[in-house]
CSV table of C-alpha atoms in Angstrom, one decimal:
chain,number,residue,atom,x,y,z
A,93,MET,CA,-30.6,19.6,51.3
A,94,ALA,CA,-34.2,20.2,50.3
A,95,ARG,CA,-36.0,19.0,47.2
A,96,VAL,CA,-37.3,22.0,45.3
A,97,LEU,CA,-40.3,21.8,42.9
A,98,LEU,CA,-41.3,24.5,40.4
A,99,PHE,CA,-44.7,24.6,38.7
A,100,GLY,CA,-46.2,26.3,35.7
A,101,PRO,CA,-44.4,29.4,34.3
A,102,LEU,CA,-41.7,29.2,37.0
A,103,ARG,CA,-40.6,25.8,35.6
A,104,ASP,CA,-40.3,27.3,32.1
A,105,LEU,CA,-38.4,30.4,33.4
A,106,ALA,CA,-35.9,28.3,35.3
A,107,GLY,CA,-35.5,25.6,32.7
A,108,TRP,CA,-35.9,22.9,35.4
A,109,ARG,CA,-38.7,21.3,37.3
A,110,GLU,CA,-37.1,19.6,40.3
A,111,ARG,CA,-33.7,19.9,42.0
A,112,ASP,CA,-32.0,19.4,45.4
A,113,VAL,CA,-30.7,22.5,47.0
A,114,GLU,CA,-28.6,22.9,50.2
A,115,ALA,CA,-30.5,25.2,52.6
A,116,ALA,CA,-31.5,25.0,56.3
A,117,SER,CA,-34.4,27.5,55.9
A,118,LEU,CA,-36.8,28.8,53.3
A,119,ALA,CA,-35.1,32.2,53.3
A,120,ALA,CA,-31.7,30.6,52.7
A,121,LEU,CA,-33.2,28.5,49.9
A,122,ARG,CA,-34.6,31.6,48.2
A,123,GLY,CA,-31.2,33.3,48.6
A,124,ALA,CA,-29.4,30.3,47.1
A,125,LEU,CA,-31.8,30.2,44.1
A,126,ALA,CA,-31.6,33.9,43.5
A,127,ALA,CA,-27.8,33.9,43.7
A,128,GLU,CA,-27.8,31.4,40.9
A,129,ASP,CA,-30.6,32.8,38.8
A,130,ALA,CA,-31.6,36.4,39.5
A,131,ALA,CA,-34.7,36.2,37.2
A,132,LEU,CA,-36.0,33.1,39.0
A,133,GLY,CA,-35.2,34.7,42.4
A,134,GLU,CA,-37.4,37.7,41.5
A,135,ALA,CA,-40.2,35.5,40.1
A,136,LEU,CA,-40.3,33.5,43.3
A,137,GLY,CA,-41.2,36.7,45.1
A,138,GLY,CA,-43.7,37.8,42.5
A,139,PRO,CA,-47.4,38.5,42.9
A,140,GLY,CA,-49.5,35.5,43.7
A,141,VAL,CA,-46.6,33.0,44.1
A,142,GLN,CA,-47.3,30.8,47.1
A,143,THR,CA,-44.9,28.4,48.8
A,144,ALA,CA,-45.6,24.9,50.2
A,145,VAL,CA,-43.2,23.0,52.5
A,146,ASP,CA,-44.0,19.3,52.7
A,147,GLN,CA,-47.3,20.0,50.9
A,148,ALA,CA,-48.5,22.6,53.4
A,149,LEU,CA,-48.7,26.3,52.4
A,150,VAL,CA,-46.4,28.6,54.5
A,151,ARG,CA,-46.0,32.3,54.7
A,152,GLY,CA,-42.6,33.9,55.5
A,153,ASP,CA,-39.7,31.9,56.6
A,154,ALA,CA,-39.6,28.3,57.7
A,155,PRO,CA,-36.9,25.8,58.8
A,156,LEU,CA,-36.1,23.0,56.3
A,157,SER,CA,-35.0,19.5,57.2
A,158,PRO,CA,-32.8,17.5,54.8
A,159,ARG,CA,-35.8,15.8,53.4
A,160,SER,CA,-38.1,18.8,53.1
A,161,GLU,CA,-40.0,19.2,49.9
A,162,VAL,CA,-40.4,22.9,48.9
A,163,ALA,CA,-42.8,23.8,46.1
A,164,PHE,CA,-43.2,27.2,44.5
A,165,LEU,CA,-46.7,27.7,43.2
A,166,PRO,CA,-47.6,30.5,40.8
A,167,PRO,CA,-51.2,31.7,40.4
A,168,MET,CA,-53.4,28.7,39.9
A,169,SER,CA,-55.9,28.2,37.1
A,170,GLY,CA,-58.0,25.1,36.9
A,171,GLY,CA,-61.2,24.1,35.1
B,176,MET,CA,-64.7,11.2,44.9
B,177,ILE,CA,-61.9,13.5,43.9
B,178,ARG,CA,-59.7,12.3,41.2
B,179,LEU,CA,-57.1,13.5,38.7
B,180,VAL,CA,-56.9,11.5,35.4
B,181,GLU,CA,-54.5,11.6,32.5
B,182,THR,CA,-56.9,10.1,29.9
B,183,ALA,CA,-60.2,11.2,28.3
B,184,PHE,CA,-63.3,10.5,30.3
B,185,ASP,CA,-67.0,10.2,29.6
B,186,PRO,CA,-69.2,12.6,31.6
B,187,GLY,CA,-72.3,10.6,30.9
B,188,ALA,CA,-70.8,7.5,32.4
B,189,LEU,CA,-69.7,9.5,35.4
B,190,LEU,CA,-73.2,10.9,35.9
B,191,SER,CA,-74.8,7.5,35.6
B,192,GLU,CA,-72.4,6.1,38.2
B,193,PHE,CA,-72.9,9.1,40.5
B,194,THR,CA,-76.7,9.0,40.3
B,195,ARG,CA,-77.1,5.2,40.8
B,196,GLY,CA,-78.5,3.9,44.1
B,197,ARG,CA,-79.7,7.1,45.6
B,198,SER,CA,-83.1,7.1,47.3
B,199,GLU,CA,-83.0,10.2,49.5
B,200,THR,CA,-81.2,12.5,47.0
B,201,GLY,CA,-83.7,14.6,45.2
B,202,ALA,CA,-81.3,16.6,43.1
B,203,VAL,CA,-78.1,16.0,41.2
B,204,ALA,CA,-76.4,18.9,39.4
B,205,THR,CA,-73.4,18.5,37.1
B,206,PHE,CA,-70.9,20.7,35.3
B,207,THR,CA,-68.6,19.6,32.5
B,208,GLY,CA,-65.9,22.0,31.3
B,209,ILE,CA,-64.6,21.4,27.8
B,210,ALA,CA,-61.4,22.5,26.1
B,211,ARG,CA,-62.1,25.2,23.5
B,212,ALA,CA,-60.3,25.4,20.2
B,213,GLU,CA,-60.5,29.3,20.3
B,214,ALA,CA,-61.0,29.3,16.5
B,215,GLY,CA,-57.8,27.3,15.9
B,216,ALA,CA,-55.7,29.4,18.3
B,217,THR,CA,-55.4,26.5,20.8
B,218,THR,CA,-54.5,23.1,19.5
B,219,VAL,CA,-53.5,21.6,22.8
B,220,LEU,CA,-54.3,22.5,26.4
B,221,GLU,CA,-51.7,21.3,28.9
B,222,LEU,CA,-52.7,21.0,32.6
B,223,GLU,CA,-50.2,20.5,35.3
B,224,ALA,CA,-51.0,19.5,38.9
B,225,TYR,CA,-49.0,18.9,42.1
B,226,PRO,CA,-49.9,15.3,42.8
B,227,GLY,CA,-51.1,14.8,46.4
B,228,PHE,CA,-51.2,18.5,47.2
B,229,THR,CA,-53.8,19.2,44.4
B,230,GLU,CA,-56.2,16.5,45.6
B,231,ALA,CA,-55.8,17.6,49.2
B,232,GLU,CA,-56.5,21.3,48.4
B,233,ILE,CA,-59.5,20.3,46.3
B,234,GLY,CA,-60.6,18.1,49.3
B,235,LYS,CA,-60.7,21.2,51.5
B,236,ILE,CA,-62.9,23.1,48.9
B,237,ALA,CA,-65.1,20.0,48.7
B,238,GLU,CA,-65.5,19.9,52.5
B,239,GLN,CA,-66.5,23.5,52.5
B,240,ALA,CA,-69.1,22.8,49.9
B,241,ARG,CA,-70.5,19.8,51.7
B,242,GLU,CA,-71.0,21.8,54.9
B,243,ARG,CA,-72.2,25.0,53.3
B,244,PHE,CA,-74.8,23.4,51.0
B,245,GLY,CA,-75.6,20.2,53.1
B,246,LEU,CA,-74.6,18.0,50.2
B,247,HIS,CA,-75.2,14.3,50.3
B,248,ASP,CA,-72.3,13.6,48.1
B,249,LEU,CA,-70.0,15.2,45.4
B,250,ALA,CA,-67.6,14.1,42.7
B,251,ILE,CA,-64.8,16.1,41.1
B,252,LEU,CA,-62.8,14.7,38.3
B,253,HIS,CA,-60.1,16.8,36.6
B,254,ARG,CA,-57.9,16.0,33.6
B,255,VAL,CA,-54.1,16.6,33.7
B,256,GLY,CA,-51.6,16.4,30.9
B,257,LYS,CA,-52.4,17.2,27.3
B,258,ILE,CA,-56.0,17.8,26.2
B,259,GLY,CA,-57.4,18.4,22.7
B,260,PRO,CA,-60.2,20.8,21.8
B,261,GLY,CA,-63.6,19.3,22.5
B,262,GLU,CA,-62.4,17.0,25.2
B,263,PRO,CA,-63.8,17.4,28.7
B,264,ILE,CA,-61.4,18.9,31.2
B,265,VAL,CA,-63.4,18.9,34.4
B,266,PHE,CA,-66.5,17.2,35.7
B,267,VAL,CA,-68.3,18.2,38.9
B,268,ALA,CA,-71.4,16.5,40.3
B,269,THR,CA,-73.3,17.4,43.5
B,270,ALA,CA,-76.1,15.6,45.2
B,271,ALA,CA,-78.5,17.2,47.6
B,272,GLY,CA,-82.0,16.9,48.9
B,273,HIS,CA,-83.3,19.7,46.7
B,274,ARG,CA,-82.2,21.4,43.5
B,275,ARG,CA,-81.1,24.8,44.8
B,276,ALA,CA,-78.3,23.4,47.0
B,277,ALA,CA,-77.1,21.1,44.2
B,278,PHE,CA,-77.0,23.9,41.6
B,279,GLU,CA,-75.3,26.4,44.0
B,280,ALA,CA,-72.7,23.9,45.2
B,281,CYS,CA,-71.8,23.0,41.7
B,282,ASP,CA,-71.4,26.7,40.9
B,283,PHE,CA,-69.4,27.3,44.1
B,284,LEU,CA,-67.0,24.4,43.4
B,285,MET,CA,-66.3,25.6,39.8
B,286,ASP,CA,-65.6,29.1,41.0
B,287,TYR,CA,-63.1,27.8,43.4
B,288,LEU,CA,-61.5,25.3,41.0
B,289,LYS,CA,-61.0,28.1,38.4
B,290,SER,CA,-58.7,30.2,40.7
B,291,ARG,CA,-57.8,28.4,43.9
B,292,ALA,CA,-57.2,24.7,42.9
B,293,PRO,CA,-53.5,23.9,42.3
B,294,PHE,CA,-53.5,23.6,38.5
B,295,TRP,CA,-51.4,25.4,35.9
B,296,LYS,CA,-52.8,25.6,32.4
B,297,LYS,CA,-50.8,26.2,29.2
B,298,GLU,CA,-52.4,26.8,25.8
B,299,HIS,CA,-50.4,25.6,22.8
B,300,GLY,CA,-51.2,26.8,19.3
B,301,PRO,CA,-49.8,27.9,16.0
B,302,GLY,CA,-48.7,31.2,17.6
B,303,GLY,CA,-46.7,29.5,20.4
B,304,ALA,CA,-47.6,28.6,23.9
B,305,ARG,CA,-48.8,30.7,26.9
B,306,TRP,CA,-49.6,30.1,30.5
B,307,VAL,CA,-53.2,31.0,31.4
B,308,GLU,CA,-53.7,32.9,34.7
B,309,PRO,CA,-57.1,33.4,36.3
B,310,THR,CA,-58.9,36.5,35.1
B,311,ALA,CA,-60.4,39.3,37.1
B,312,GLN,CA,-63.7,37.8,36.3
B,313,ASP,CA,-62.6,34.4,37.8
B,314,HIS,CA,-61.6,36.2,41.0
B,315,ALA,CA,-64.8,38.2,41.1
B,316,ASP,CA,-66.8,35.0,40.6
B,317,ARG,CA,-65.1,33.4,43.6
B,318,GLU,CA,-65.6,36.5,45.7
B,319,ARG,CA,-69.4,36.1,45.3
B,320,TRP,CA,-69.3,33.3,47.9
B,321,THR,CA,-67.4,35.2,50.7
C-alpha cells in the first residue's frame, strides 16, 4: 500500500488528490493506476511529469514500502 | 528564510526586517511578483505546493544562489492558495557585499522559481479555469544561468 498524491492538472484529470494504492513498485503502481483510469495512466507518463518517492525525485522504477508516499508532479510554475 | 504563506503579506515589512541589523552587507536587492488581473480575464490565481518537498527544493536553489553569488543572506516567501489581482505572490530578497551579486542572485532565484520550484498555478476567470505551464521564455530565462 502506497499513498499516492496528484498535483496540478493531474488532480483535476483524475478527480482525486490523494489515495492509497496496493503496489510493491513504482512500475506496478503506474500499471494499477492506468488499469483503472487509462487517461490518467497516459498523463502520468506525459512530458515533464516527474515522480517523487518519499519526497525525493526518482527516475525509472523504484521499490515501494507499505508506507511510501508517491507524488506525481506535472510541469512546475511558480512566481 | 524560506516560507510558504496562505495569507497576504507586506513586501515593505519583509524588506525592513531583512535589512535590519546588517553592517557588512553593502547591497540588498528584492523582487516582488504581483498577481495580474489580465484585463479582467483572471479573477483568482490559485497556487498549489507540495508541503515539505516544495520548501526543500527551493532550499536547494537557494543554496546554489548562496554559493554562486557569495550571498550573505536571502529570503524567499511564496504565497499558496487563492490570490486576488494586485496581491503579492512572491518576495525574494538577497544580501551581498556589493550590488551586482545581489541583483544577479535575485534574478537567478526568480528564473528558477518560475520553472523549477514545485508550484502549480491555476488561473480562474469569467471564461473558466486553466493551469499555467512555464513558457518557452521561462525556460530560456533559466538556461541563461547554465
